[in-house]
């Protein structure tokens, strides 16, 4: 989670929401890193998880990331939850819950849907307070700027 939090902080430099993600291979080595890049790249799919999954797949030379762990600072949205299921991620570890858009238990539970062909293990709430604080501070600064 330390690496994912560092990625989240790096997103602040481009005005992106501070969410960071890391994909770890079965041995625990980081093979993909990502941060939100929606603002920087004007890309609606520029979520930290998608960026990290793409990098990990490129590093492995295949889209199947079986046995890998995705660590992310915020509960994935529906797009990202679908992407990690599609990539066959073995374990998802996340920090803060996302009551507005979360798809791993808050609003939906995409990753545990029995109709899908893959369901990763989920570990929630890891360093949640740090992840939440980073997001709260970001959004508070945005309101100050816009006011």
mmCIF file of C-alpha atoms in Angstrom:
data_model
loop_
_atom_site.group_PDB
_atom_site.id
_atom_site.type_symbol
_atom_site.label_atom_id
_atom_site.label_comp_id
_atom_site.label_asym_id
_atom_site.label_seq_id
_atom_site.Cartn_x
_atom_site.Cartn_y
_atom_site.Cartn_z
ATOM 1 C CA UNK A 1 0.000 0.000 0.000
ATOM 2 C CA UNK A 2 2.962 2.309 0.529
ATOM 3 C CA UNK A 3 3.706 2.201 -3.213
ATOM 4 C CA UNK A 4 0.057 2.825 -4.098
ATOM 5 C CA UNK A 5 -0.099 5.822 -1.747
ATOM 6 C CA UNK A 6 3.053 7.243 -3.379
ATOM 7 C CA UNK A 7 1.364 6.914 -6.779
ATOM 8 C CA UNK A 8 -1.734 8.652 -5.403
ATOM 9 C CA UNK A 9 0.347 11.573 -4.159
ATOM 10 C CA UNK A 10 2.045 11.833 -7.560
ATOM 11 C CA UNK A 11 -1.360 12.322 -9.208
ATOM 12 C CA UNK A 12 -1.703 15.626 -7.364
ATOM 13 C CA UNK A 13 0.933 17.209 -9.623
ATOM 14 C CA UNK A 14 -1.389 16.916 -12.617
ATOM 15 C CA UNK A 15 -4.582 17.920 -10.810
ATOM 16 C CA UNK A 16 -5.897 14.389 -10.861
ATOM 17 C CA UNK A 17 -7.834 12.815 -8.003
ATOM 18 C CA UNK A 18 -5.175 11.173 -5.789
ATOM 19 C CA UNK A 19 -5.750 7.488 -6.355
ATOM 20 C CA UNK A 20 -2.822 5.130 -6.810
ATOM 21 C CA UNK A 21 -2.490 1.465 -7.707
ATOM 22 C CA UNK A 22 0.194 -1.197 -7.936
ATOM 23 C CA UNK A 23 0.098 -4.709 -9.380
ATOM 24 C CA UNK A 24 2.282 -7.233 -7.575
ATOM 25 C CA UNK A 25 3.323 -10.498 -9.200
ATOM 26 C CA UNK A 26 2.984 -13.771 -7.256
ATOM 27 C CA UNK A 27 6.444 -13.181 -5.713
ATOM 28 C CA UNK A 28 5.472 -9.689 -4.506
ATOM 29 C CA UNK A 29 7.432 -7.687 -7.100
ATOM 30 C CA UNK A 30 5.745 -4.554 -8.474
ATOM 31 C CA UNK A 31 5.120 -5.141 -12.187
ATOM 32 C CA UNK A 32 2.596 -2.357 -12.786
ATOM 33 C CA UNK A 33 2.071 1.066 -11.273
ATOM 34 C CA UNK A 34 -0.658 3.568 -11.928
ATOM 35 C CA UNK A 35 -2.218 6.787 -10.787
ATOM 36 C CA UNK A 36 -5.254 8.646 -11.995
ATOM 37 C CA UNK A 37 -4.456 10.378 -15.307
ATOM 38 C CA UNK A 38 -7.921 11.463 -16.431
ATOM 39 C CA UNK A 39 -7.132 15.174 -16.201
ATOM 40 C CA UNK A 40 -3.568 14.892 -17.484
ATOM 41 C CA UNK A 41 -4.486 12.755 -20.496
ATOM 42 C CA UNK A 42 -8.124 13.842 -20.983
ATOM 43 C CA UNK A 43 -8.909 10.109 -20.864
ATOM 44 C CA UNK A 44 -12.052 8.845 -19.137
ATOM 45 C CA UNK A 45 -10.397 5.427 -18.685
ATOM 46 C CA UNK A 46 -7.329 6.944 -16.990
ATOM 47 C CA UNK A 47 -8.077 5.397 -13.612
ATOM 48 C CA UNK A 48 -5.146 4.233 -11.482
ATOM 49 C CA UNK A 49 -6.226 0.596 -11.648
ATOM 50 C CA UNK A 50 -6.505 0.541 -15.451
ATOM 51 C CA UNK A 51 -3.116 2.234 -15.846
ATOM 52 C CA UNK A 52 -1.494 -0.290 -13.464
ATOM 53 C CA UNK A 53 -3.208 -3.278 -15.114
ATOM 54 C CA UNK A 54 -2.015 -2.158 -18.561
ATOM 55 C CA UNK A 55 1.556 -1.784 -17.333
ATOM 56 C CA UNK A 56 1.484 -5.171 -15.599
ATOM 57 C CA UNK A 57 0.075 -6.911 -18.689
ATOM 58 C CA UNK A 58 2.799 -5.324 -20.823
ATOM 59 C CA UNK A 59 5.460 -6.440 -18.334
ATOM 60 C CA UNK A 60 4.120 -9.998 -18.394
ATOM 61 C CA UNK A 61 3.460 -10.033 -22.118
ATOM 62 C CA UNK A 62 -0.100 -11.251 -21.614
ATOM 63 C CA UNK A 63 -3.431 -9.939 -20.401
ATOM 64 C CA UNK A 64 -4.003 -12.705 -17.853
ATOM 65 C CA UNK A 65 -2.691 -11.559 -14.482
ATOM 66 C CA UNK A 66 -3.508 -14.755 -12.596
ATOM 67 C CA UNK A 67 -1.790 -14.973 -9.242
ATOM 68 C CA UNK A 68 -1.195 -11.219 -9.124
ATOM 69 C CA UNK A 69 -2.449 -8.753 -6.529
ATOM 70 C CA UNK A 70 -3.876 -5.337 -7.316
ATOM 71 C CA UNK A 71 -3.332 -2.850 -4.483
ATOM 72 C CA UNK A 72 -5.273 0.412 -4.787
ATOM 73 C CA UNK A 73 -5.921 3.292 -2.416
ATOM 74 C CA UNK A 74 -9.665 3.542 -3.192
ATOM 75 C CA UNK A 75 -12.388 0.946 -3.706
ATOM 76 C CA UNK A 76 -12.612 0.338 -7.471
ATOM 77 C CA UNK A 77 -15.495 1.700 -9.542
ATOM 78 C CA UNK A 78 -17.546 -0.517 -11.886
ATOM 79 C CA UNK A 79 -15.148 -0.001 -14.806
ATOM 80 C CA UNK A 80 -12.090 -0.898 -12.747
ATOM 81 C CA UNK A 81 -13.795 -3.790 -10.973
ATOM 82 C CA UNK A 82 -14.740 -5.205 -14.354
ATOM 83 C CA UNK A 83 -11.200 -4.727 -15.643
ATOM 84 C CA UNK A 84 -9.607 -6.538 -12.703
ATOM 85 C CA UNK A 85 -12.063 -9.414 -13.015
ATOM 86 C CA UNK A 86 -11.338 -9.574 -16.753
ATOM 87 C CA UNK A 87 -7.590 -9.589 -16.077
ATOM 88 C CA UNK A 88 -8.051 -12.536 -13.677
ATOM 89 C CA UNK A 89 -6.399 -10.712 -10.764
ATOM 90 C CA UNK A 90 -6.077 -13.153 -7.877
ATOM 91 C CA UNK A 91 -6.360 -10.688 -5.019
ATOM 92 C CA UNK A 92 -7.608 -7.126 -4.637
ATOM 93 C CA UNK A 93 -6.373 -5.039 -1.711
ATOM 94 C CA UNK A 94 -7.842 -1.565 -1.284
ATOM 95 C CA UNK A 95 -7.767 1.273 1.206
ATOM 96 C CA UNK A 96 -10.730 3.644 1.421
ATOM 97 C CA UNK A 97 -14.326 2.712 0.704
ATOM 98 C CA UNK A 98 -16.041 4.742 -2.030
ATOM 99 C CA UNK A 99 -19.635 5.291 -0.949
ATOM 100 C CA UNK A 100 -20.449 7.197 -4.171
ATOM 101 C CA UNK A 101 -19.052 4.885 -6.848
ATOM 102 C CA UNK A 102 -17.590 1.768 -5.209
ATOM 103 C CA UNK A 103 -18.160 -1.558 -6.938
ATOM 104 C CA UNK A 104 -16.608 -3.905 -4.356
ATOM 105 C CA UNK A 105 -19.354 -3.664 -1.772
ATOM 106 C CA UNK A 106 -20.367 -0.007 -1.379
ATOM 107 C CA UNK A 107 -22.869 0.395 -4.240
ATOM 108 C CA UNK A 108 -22.295 -2.810 -6.184
ATOM 109 C CA UNK A 109 -20.244 -5.936 -5.663
ATOM 110 C CA UNK A 110 -18.980 -6.693 -9.142
ATOM 111 C CA UNK A 111 -15.982 -8.739 -8.020
ATOM 112 C CA UNK A 112 -18.103 -11.221 -6.058
ATOM 113 C CA UNK A 113 -20.887 -11.589 -8.620
ATOM 114 C CA UNK A 114 -21.351 -15.340 -9.080
ATOM 115 C CA UNK A 115 -22.499 -14.819 -12.667
ATOM 116 C CA UNK A 116 -18.967 -13.810 -13.667
ATOM 117 C CA UNK A 117 -16.251 -16.320 -14.496
ATOM 118 C CA UNK A 118 -13.699 -15.030 -11.992
ATOM 119 C CA UNK A 119 -13.857 -13.754 -8.417
ATOM 120 C CA UNK A 120 -10.707 -12.440 -6.743
ATOM 121 C CA UNK A 121 -10.022 -12.534 -3.037
ATOM 122 C CA UNK A 122 -10.739 -9.103 -1.503
ATOM 123 C CA UNK A 123 -8.931 -7.422 1.392
ATOM 124 C CA UNK A 124 -10.551 -4.080 2.246
ATOM 125 C CA UNK A 125 -9.659 -1.157 4.489
ATOM 126 C CA UNK A 126 -5.854 -1.396 4.360
ATOM 127 C CA UNK A 127 -4.502 1.991 5.467
ATOM 128 C CA UNK A 128 -7.964 3.359 4.800
ATOM 129 C CA UNK A 129 -7.525 6.467 6.942
ATOM 130 C CA UNK A 130 -4.436 7.599 5.016
ATOM 131 C CA UNK A 131 -6.180 7.020 1.702
ATOM 132 C CA UNK A 132 -9.326 8.826 2.871
ATOM 133 C CA UNK A 133 -7.374 11.768 4.267
ATOM 134 C CA UNK A 134 -5.549 12.269 0.966
ATOM 135 C CA UNK A 135 -8.864 12.354 -0.883
ATOM 136 C CA UNK A 136 -10.554 14.653 1.655
ATOM 137 C CA UNK A 137 -7.672 17.128 1.501
ATOM 138 C CA UNK A 138 -7.700 17.088 -2.305
ATOM 139 C CA UNK A 139 -11.423 17.771 -2.541
ATOM 140 C CA UNK A 140 -11.271 20.436 0.183
ATOM 141 C CA UNK A 141 -8.567 22.250 -1.789
ATOM 142 C CA UNK A 142 -10.697 22.018 -4.947
ATOM 143 C CA UNK A 143 -13.645 23.652 -3.207
ATOM 144 C CA UNK A 144 -11.394 26.448 -1.933
ATOM 145 C CA UNK A 145 -10.037 27.126 -5.432
ATOM 146 C CA UNK A 146 -13.483 27.147 -7.036
ATOM 147 C CA UNK A 147 -15.096 29.382 -4.396
#
